Short mmCIF file of C-alpha atoms in Angstrom, two decimals:
data_model
loop_
_atom_site.label_atom_id
_atom_site.label_comp_id
_atom_site.label_asym_id
_atom_site.label_seq_id
_atom_site.Cartn_x
_atom_site.Cartn_y
_atom_site.Cartn_z
CA MET A 1 -77.27 54.97 -57.62
CA LYS A 2 -76.03 51.33 -56.71
CA LYS A 3 -73.66 52.40 -59.79
CA TYR A 4 -72.18 55.37 -57.17
CA ILE A 5 -72.23 52.64 -53.49
CA LYS A 6 -70.06 50.29 -54.94
CA TRP A 7 -67.24 53.12 -56.03
CA GLY A 8 -67.62 53.54 -52.67
CA ILE A 9 -66.31 50.55 -51.43
CA VAL A 10 -63.84 50.39 -53.80
CA ILE A 11 -62.36 53.39 -52.51
CA ILE A 12 -62.24 52.62 -49.13
CA VAL A 13 -60.86 49.10 -49.03
CA GLY A 14 -58.42 50.56 -50.85
CA ALA A 15 -57.48 53.51 -48.78
CA GLY A 16 -57.80 50.63 -46.26
CA LEU A 17 -54.93 48.65 -47.54
CA THR A 18 -53.00 51.41 -47.96
CA THR A 19 -52.77 52.90 -44.94
CA LEU A 20 -52.44 49.28 -43.74
CA GLY A 21 -48.96 49.48 -46.40
CA ILE A 22 -47.50 52.43 -45.07
CA HIS A 23 -47.63 51.10 -41.14
CA THR A 24 -46.21 47.62 -41.85
CA PHE A 25 -43.47 49.22 -43.58
CA THR A 26 -42.37 52.36 -42.00
CA PRO A 27 -39.68 51.59 -39.58
CA ARG A 28 -39.61 51.34 -36.12
CA GLU A 29 -37.70 51.06 -32.46
CA ASN A 30 -36.86 47.45 -31.53
CA GLU A 31 -38.26 47.21 -28.22
CA ASP A 32 -36.37 44.17 -27.23
CA LEU A 33 -32.99 45.60 -28.61
CA ALA A 34 -34.32 49.13 -26.77
CA ALA A 35 -34.08 47.23 -23.31
CA VAL A 36 -30.90 44.63 -23.87
CA LYS A 37 -28.76 47.87 -24.98
CA ASP A 38 -30.47 49.61 -21.79
CA VAL A 39 -29.37 46.36 -19.75
CA ALA A 40 -25.86 45.68 -20.83
CA PRO A 41 -23.89 48.59 -20.09
CA THR A 42 -24.89 48.20 -15.85
CA GLN A 43 -23.65 43.48 -17.07
CA LYS A 44 -20.45 45.10 -18.27
CA ASN A 45 -19.74 46.53 -15.52
CA ARG A 46 -21.25 44.15 -12.71
CA SER A 47 -18.46 43.61 -10.34
CA LEU A 48 -18.11 39.50 -9.47
CA ASN A 49 -18.04 38.50 -6.09
CA ILE A 50 -15.06 36.05 -5.79
CA ASN A 51 -13.01 34.31 -2.35
CA ALA A 52 -9.69 35.36 -2.39
CA GLN A 53 -5.85 33.85 -0.32
CA ILE A 54 -3.01 34.81 -0.14
CA ILE A 55 0.07 33.06 -0.89
CA ARG A 56 2.44 31.89 2.05
CA PRO A 57 5.37 30.02 1.92
CA HIS A 58 4.67 26.50 4.07
CA LEU A 59 6.23 23.65 4.26
CA LEU A 60 4.78 20.84 1.58
CA THR A 61 4.53 17.37 1.73
CA ASP A 62 4.52 14.76 -1.81
CA GLU A 63 2.85 12.14 -0.42
CA LEU A 64 1.43 8.98 -2.16
CA PHE A 65 -1.93 6.79 -0.92
CA VAL A 66 -2.12 3.25 -1.36
CA SER A 67 -3.37 0.13 -0.24
CA GLY A 68 -1.70 -2.62 1.23
CA LYS A 69 -1.73 -6.26 3.99
CA LEU A 70 -0.10 -7.07 6.94
CA MET A 71 1.78 -10.36 7.20
CA PRO A 72 3.30 -12.07 9.00
CA ASP A 73 7.23 -12.01 9.64
CA GLU A 74 7.40 -15.77 8.95
CA GLU A 75 4.39 -18.78 8.93
CA VAL A 76 4.77 -22.02 8.19
CA ASP A 77 2.20 -25.34 8.37
CA LEU A 78 3.42 -27.67 10.71
CA SER A 79 3.72 -31.11 10.09
CA PHE A 80 5.93 -34.23 11.03
CA GLU A 81 8.92 -35.56 8.52
CA ALA A 82 7.72 -39.07 10.16
CA SER A 83 5.36 -41.22 9.72
CA GLY A 84 2.52 -42.68 12.11
CA LYS A 85 0.88 -42.74 15.36
CA ILE A 86 0.23 -39.25 17.11
CA VAL A 87 0.60 -39.58 21.15
CA ASP A 88 1.25 -36.76 22.35
CA ILE A 89 -0.19 -33.51 21.88
CA ASN A 90 2.05 -30.15 23.98
CA PHE A 91 0.47 -27.25 23.26
CA THR A 92 -2.52 -24.68 23.65
CA GLU A 93 -4.13 -23.30 20.36
CA GLY A 94 -3.90 -19.31 19.93
CA THR A 95 -1.12 -19.34 23.22
CA PHE A 96 3.06 -17.80 22.23
CA VAL A 97 5.36 -21.03 21.77
CA LYS A 98 8.91 -20.30 22.31
CA LYS A 99 12.29 -21.98 19.37
CA GLY A 100 12.12 -25.39 19.85
CA GLN A 101 9.55 -26.07 22.31
CA LEU A 102 8.26 -29.90 21.72
CA LEU A 103 5.05 -29.39 20.18
CA ALA A 104 3.51 -33.35 19.58
CA LYS A 105 4.64 -36.31 19.17
CA VAL A 106 4.33 -39.89 17.04
CA ASN A 107 5.23 -43.29 18.42
CA ASP A 108 9.00 -43.64 18.35
CA SER A 109 9.33 -47.70 20.56
CA GLN A 110 10.86 -49.50 17.42
CA LEU A 111 13.47 -46.68 17.29
CA GLN A 112 13.94 -46.88 20.81
CA ALA A 113 14.76 -49.93 21.06
CA GLN A 114 17.00 -49.81 18.30
CA LEU A 115 19.44 -46.97 20.34
CA LYS A 116 18.76 -49.37 23.80
CA ARG A 117 20.46 -51.96 21.53
CA LEU A 118 23.27 -50.10 19.73
CA GLU A 119 24.06 -47.78 22.07
CA ALA A 120 24.25 -51.62 24.27
CA GLN A 121 27.50 -52.37 22.14
CA MET A 122 29.12 -49.46 22.97
CA PRO A 123 31.20 -50.49 26.01
CA LEU A 124 32.20 -53.13 24.37
CA ALA A 125 33.36 -51.05 20.79
CA GLU A 126 35.28 -49.04 22.88
CA ASP A 127 36.68 -51.86 24.97
CA ARG A 128 37.85 -53.15 21.77
CA VAL A 129 39.59 -50.41 20.48
CA PHE A 130 41.57 -50.14 23.46
CA ARG A 131 42.90 -53.24 23.89
CA GLN A 132 43.78 -53.48 20.42
CA ASN A 133 45.82 -50.13 20.87
CA ALA A 134 47.74 -50.92 23.22
CA LEU A 135 48.77 -54.75 21.54
CA LEU A 136 49.64 -52.27 18.65
CA GLN A 137 51.82 -49.96 20.97
CA ARG A 138 53.64 -53.09 22.05
CA ASP A 139 53.61 -55.12 17.82
CA ALA A 140 51.92 -57.39 19.22
CA VAL A 141 48.88 -57.46 16.03
CA SER A 142 49.10 -56.03 13.35
CA LYS A 143 48.03 -52.16 12.51
CA GLU A 144 44.16 -53.28 9.96
CA ALA A 145 43.45 -55.52 12.64
CA TYR A 146 43.46 -51.97 15.06
CA GLU A 147 41.62 -50.16 12.39
CA GLN A 148 39.18 -52.20 11.92
CA VAL A 149 37.86 -51.97 15.40
CA LYS A 150 38.09 -48.39 14.67
CA THR A 151 35.84 -48.61 12.22
CA GLU A 152 33.58 -51.03 13.24
CA LEU A 153 33.38 -47.99 16.84
CA ALA A 154 32.72 -45.45 13.79
CA THR A 155 30.12 -47.39 12.51
CA LEU A 156 28.37 -48.26 15.65
CA HIS A 157 28.86 -44.38 16.48
CA ALA A 158 26.44 -43.25 13.04
CA ASP A 159 24.30 -45.96 13.55
CA ILE A 160 23.08 -44.39 17.04
CA GLU A 161 23.67 -40.74 15.15
CA ASN A 162 20.86 -42.25 12.40
CA VAL A 163 18.35 -43.59 14.98
CA LYS A 164 18.85 -40.94 16.99
CA ALA A 165 17.90 -38.66 13.85
CA ASN A 166 14.99 -40.66 13.14
CA ILE A 167 13.41 -40.22 16.85
CA ALA A 168 14.69 -36.46 15.58
CA MET A 169 12.29 -37.37 13.41
CA THR A 170 8.68 -37.74 15.48
CA GLU A 171 9.04 -34.64 17.37
CA LEU A 172 7.16 -31.95 15.99
CA ARG A 173 9.02 -28.55 17.28
CA ALA A 174 8.23 -25.19 16.68
CA PRO A 175 10.74 -23.81 14.62
CA PHE A 176 11.00 -20.28 15.61
CA ASP A 177 9.25 -18.14 18.42
CA GLY A 178 5.05 -17.14 17.48
CA VAL A 179 1.49 -17.69 18.14
CA ILE A 180 0.48 -21.91 17.41
CA GLY A 181 -3.24 -21.64 15.21
CA LEU A 182 -5.73 -24.75 15.49
CA ARG A 183 -5.33 -28.37 15.60
CA GLN A 184 -5.73 -29.79 12.64
CA VAL A 185 -5.29 -32.99 14.67
CA SER A 186 -6.16 -35.40 17.15
CA VAL A 187 -4.26 -37.96 19.63
CA GLY A 188 -4.61 -41.02 17.93
CA ALA A 189 -4.66 -40.02 14.48
CA TYR A 190 -2.09 -41.14 11.63
CA ALA A 191 0.13 -38.79 11.11
CA SER A 192 2.20 -38.47 7.99
CA PRO A 193 4.49 -35.51 6.41
CA SER A 194 1.42 -34.35 4.45
CA THR A 195 -0.04 -33.74 7.61
CA VAL A 196 -0.58 -30.21 8.60
CA ILE A 197 -1.11 -30.12 12.83
CA ALA A 198 -1.50 -26.66 12.78
CA LYS A 199 0.23 -23.37 11.66
CA LEU A 200 2.34 -21.23 13.39
CA THR A 201 2.94 -17.69 13.00
CA LYS A 202 5.47 -14.58 14.06
CA ILE A 203 3.22 -12.07 14.07
CA THR A 204 6.52 -9.45 15.70
CA PRO A 205 7.58 -7.82 13.95
CA LEU A 206 4.74 -7.91 10.83
CA LYS A 207 5.44 -7.09 6.85
CA VAL A 208 4.16 -4.46 5.53
CA GLU A 209 2.80 -5.13 2.01
CA PHE A 210 2.11 -2.87 -0.80
CA GLY A 211 2.86 -2.41 -4.67
CA ILE A 212 3.06 0.94 -5.90
CA PRO A 213 2.53 2.83 -9.40
CA GLU A 214 5.94 2.05 -11.59
CA ARG A 215 6.16 6.17 -11.60
CA TYR A 216 7.43 5.80 -8.08
CA ALA A 217 9.70 2.83 -8.53
CA ARG A 218 12.97 5.11 -8.06
CA GLN A 219 11.61 6.76 -5.08
CA VAL A 220 10.37 4.20 -2.52
CA LYS A 221 13.49 2.65 -1.17
CA LYS A 222 15.08 0.50 1.71
CA GLY A 223 14.96 3.00 4.65
CA THR A 224 11.84 4.89 3.25
CA ASN A 225 9.23 6.00 6.46
CA LEU A 226 5.99 5.94 6.10
CA ASP A 227 2.49 5.49 8.09
CA PHE A 228 -0.65 3.50 8.08
CA MET A 229 -4.17 3.60 9.50
CA ILE A 230 -6.13 0.02 10.17
CA THR A 231 -10.43 -0.14 10.24
CA GLY A 232 -11.59 -0.04 13.27
CA ARG A 233 -8.45 2.12 15.29
CA LEU A 234 -7.82 5.56 15.20
CA GLU A 235 -3.93 5.49 15.84
CA THR A 236 -1.61 6.26 13.02
CA PHE A 237 0.71 2.96 12.74
CA ARG A 238 4.50 3.97 11.94
CA ALA A 239 6.91 1.52 9.15
CA GLN A 240 9.93 1.38 7.48
CA VAL A 241 10.42 -0.15 3.73
CA TYR A 242 12.84 -2.83 4.48
CA ALA A 243 13.43 -3.87 0.90
CA THR A 244 11.70 -3.72 -2.51
CA GLU A 245 11.02 -6.74 -5.51
CA SER A 246 13.54 -6.96 -7.83
CA ARG A 247 11.12 -5.85 -11.35
CA ILE A 248 7.61 -4.48 -12.16
CA ASP A 249 4.80 -6.01 -12.27
CA PRO A 250 3.93 -6.69 -15.78
CA ASN A 251 0.21 -7.33 -15.15
CA THR A 252 -0.81 -4.23 -13.26
CA LEU A 253 2.75 -2.26 -13.66
CA THR A 254 3.52 -1.87 -9.89
CA LEU A 255 6.44 -2.55 -7.63
CA THR A 256 5.95 -4.44 -4.64
CA VAL A 257 7.88 -2.90 -1.48
CA ARG A 258 7.68 -4.23 1.80
CA ALA A 259 7.71 -2.40 4.82
CA LEU A 260 8.21 -3.74 9.30
CA TYR A 261 6.62 -2.51 11.62
CA PRO A 262 8.02 -4.43 15.22
CA ASN A 263 4.09 -5.28 16.85
CA THR A 264 5.69 -5.11 19.57
CA GLN A 265 2.72 -5.97 21.83
CA GLY A 266 1.22 -7.89 19.23
CA GLU A 267 -1.82 -5.08 19.07
CA LEU A 268 -2.48 -5.82 14.70
CA ILE A 269 -2.64 -9.36 13.45
CA PRO A 270 -2.04 -10.64 10.15
CA GLY A 271 -4.37 -10.87 6.80
CA ARG A 272 -5.69 -7.16 7.76
CA TYR A 273 -5.82 -4.69 4.79
CA ALA A 274 -3.87 -1.06 5.43
CA ASP A 275 -4.23 2.23 4.45
CA ILE A 276 -0.52 3.12 3.53
CA GLN A 277 0.42 7.01 3.22
CA LEU A 278 3.60 7.34 2.63
CA LYS A 279 5.32 10.73 2.40
CA ARG A 280 8.34 10.85 -0.75
CA GLU A 281 9.85 14.10 -0.03
CA GLU A 282 9.33 17.71 2.46
CA ILE A 283 9.76 20.58 0.15
CA LYS A 284 10.15 23.94 3.16
CA ASP A 285 8.95 27.11 2.34
CA ALA A 286 6.83 25.94 -0.80
CA ILE A 287 4.75 28.06 -2.56
CA ALA A 288 1.59 26.29 -3.03
CA ILE A 289 -1.97 26.72 -4.14
CA PRO A 290 -5.12 24.98 -4.22
CA SER A 291 -5.51 23.23 -6.89
CA GLU A 292 -9.22 24.32 -8.29
CA ALA A 293 -7.18 27.98 -8.39
CA ILE A 294 -5.27 26.16 -11.36
CA VAL A 295 -7.14 26.77 -14.72
CA PRO A 296 -6.10 24.64 -18.22
CA GLU A 297 -6.26 26.11 -21.09
CA MET A 298 -4.39 25.70 -24.35
CA GLY A 299 -2.00 22.80 -22.93
CA LYS A 300 -0.73 25.29 -20.61
CA ASN A 301 -2.04 26.40 -17.02
CA LYS A 302 -3.25 29.94 -15.67
CA VAL A 303 -4.34 31.53 -12.32
CA PHE A 304 -6.09 34.51 -11.53
CA VAL A 305 -4.17 36.74 -9.34
CA TYR A 306 -5.83 40.05 -7.83
CA ARG A 307 -4.65 43.01 -8.71
CA SER A 308 -6.37 46.62 -7.41
CA GLY A 309 -9.99 45.36 -8.00
CA LYS A 310 -9.68 43.59 -11.30
CA ALA A 311 -8.70 39.78 -12.00
CA GLU A 312 -5.64 39.45 -14.14
CA PRO A 313 -4.23 35.64 -15.26
CA VAL A 314 -0.50 34.48 -15.03
CA GLU A 315 0.58 31.40 -16.50
CA VAL A 316 2.24 30.06 -14.17
CA ALA A 317 4.74 26.18 -14.59
CA LEU A 318 3.62 23.49 -11.55
CA GLY A 319 5.58 20.42 -9.88
CA ILE A 320 4.22 18.09 -7.26
CA ARG A 321 0.40 17.53 -6.00
CA THR A 322 -0.91 16.42 -3.43
CA GLU A 323 -4.77 15.80 -1.98
CA ALA A 324 -5.33 19.51 -2.30
CA GLU A 325 -2.63 21.53 -2.94
CA VAL A 326 -0.02 22.51 -6.81
CA GLN A 327 3.72 22.89 -5.60
CA ILE A 328 3.98 26.40 -8.45
CA LEU A 329 7.54 26.43 -9.55
CA LYS A 330 7.13 29.98 -11.48
CA GLY A 331 4.65 32.63 -12.19
CA LEU A 332 3.65 33.91 -9.06
CA ALA A 333 5.56 34.52 -5.05
CA ALA A 334 4.98 34.73 -1.54
CA GLY A 335 2.30 37.43 -0.53
CA ASP A 336 0.29 37.86 -4.08
CA THR A 337 -3.62 37.31 -3.85
CA ILE A 338 -5.32 34.42 -5.59
CA ILE A 339 -8.45 33.92 -6.92
CA THR A 340 -10.07 30.80 -5.87
CA SER A 341 -13.90 31.18 -6.78
CA GLY A 342 -15.26 31.68 -9.58
CA THR A 343 -12.69 31.07 -11.91
CA LEU A 344 -14.74 29.68 -14.94
CA GLN A 345 -16.30 32.85 -14.74
CA LEU A 346 -12.97 35.49 -14.64
CA ARG A 347 -11.86 37.51 -17.36
CA LYS A 348 -8.74 39.78 -18.41
CA GLY A 349 -9.45 42.66 -16.35
CA MET A 350 -12.54 41.71 -14.97
CA SER A 351 -13.84 44.21 -11.96
CA VAL A 352 -14.05 41.86 -8.42
CA VAL A 353 -15.09 41.72 -4.96
CA ILE A 354 -13.14 39.50 -2.74
CA ASP A 355 -16.21 38.46 -0.55
CA GLN A 356 -13.34 36.26 1.63
CA LEU A 357 -9.79 36.42 2.49
CA ASN A 358 -7.63 33.41 3.15
#
């Protein structure tokens, strides 16, 4: 009886294992793969919503944006040519002064005394020359005697001019029209040629100095117009290039350029930084498209064009670039509709739907 039970158990276990093996190795449909197959045709036929733009020729301005600074037309640290005690200061700080205006003076009493002594000798010296000349006309004196008194008179004239020149060196005069700054000395102080009395600045006109990359060196020249803005001011100011440096700076690889701004009202002061906009070229009826429409690929540039509900790639040749646009030299024409969004998702012949057309 036990023997029959044992064989029955063996038979049941064997049948179970056989059934399991048949179920495991029987081919069945892959549900995940079937789901993908069902979805794939739907995705393949799906359209991409895009923005597009119709190409319209328009004026394209080639601009260069750089930073610069405002500089005075002229500026100098004022100082005396002679040493001495300052006896007078004739200017008010921060005011406008005219060229030649007396600003300050050092003591010249000794020089004034010398000048008076020499000027006192002039009538006698001139009289001697007059009398010697009259005698020479009558052959009463030699020509050498006449020439000697003439030389003495000329020497006296030279001495007087020398003293006057020394007196002029004790006077500090404005070398040009401008605004005088804060004075650095007081009356009674001893001044030497190395002592700075004040700074004189000519602010009409102002110079605008800036550097441009070397690749633009040939394009910016005398007469080039530019616009610039100053922090805190809403208006735009116009200046014109008047000179460029003679060589490229080897350290910065830039060319230094200077322009003039009239500043007739003196509203701007030197030392401020300026945001400069240079208009290098204006192209009329240019074919230009937004930068985001360009798709670089394998060293070439392409643009997707909307044609009958499909996206079609077109290879283009690029021209100048501005902040927002790129000039197209070849590949597109006026009236073409270019796709400006979703360009990285586009493929040739892909169905697209325009959401927004500009």
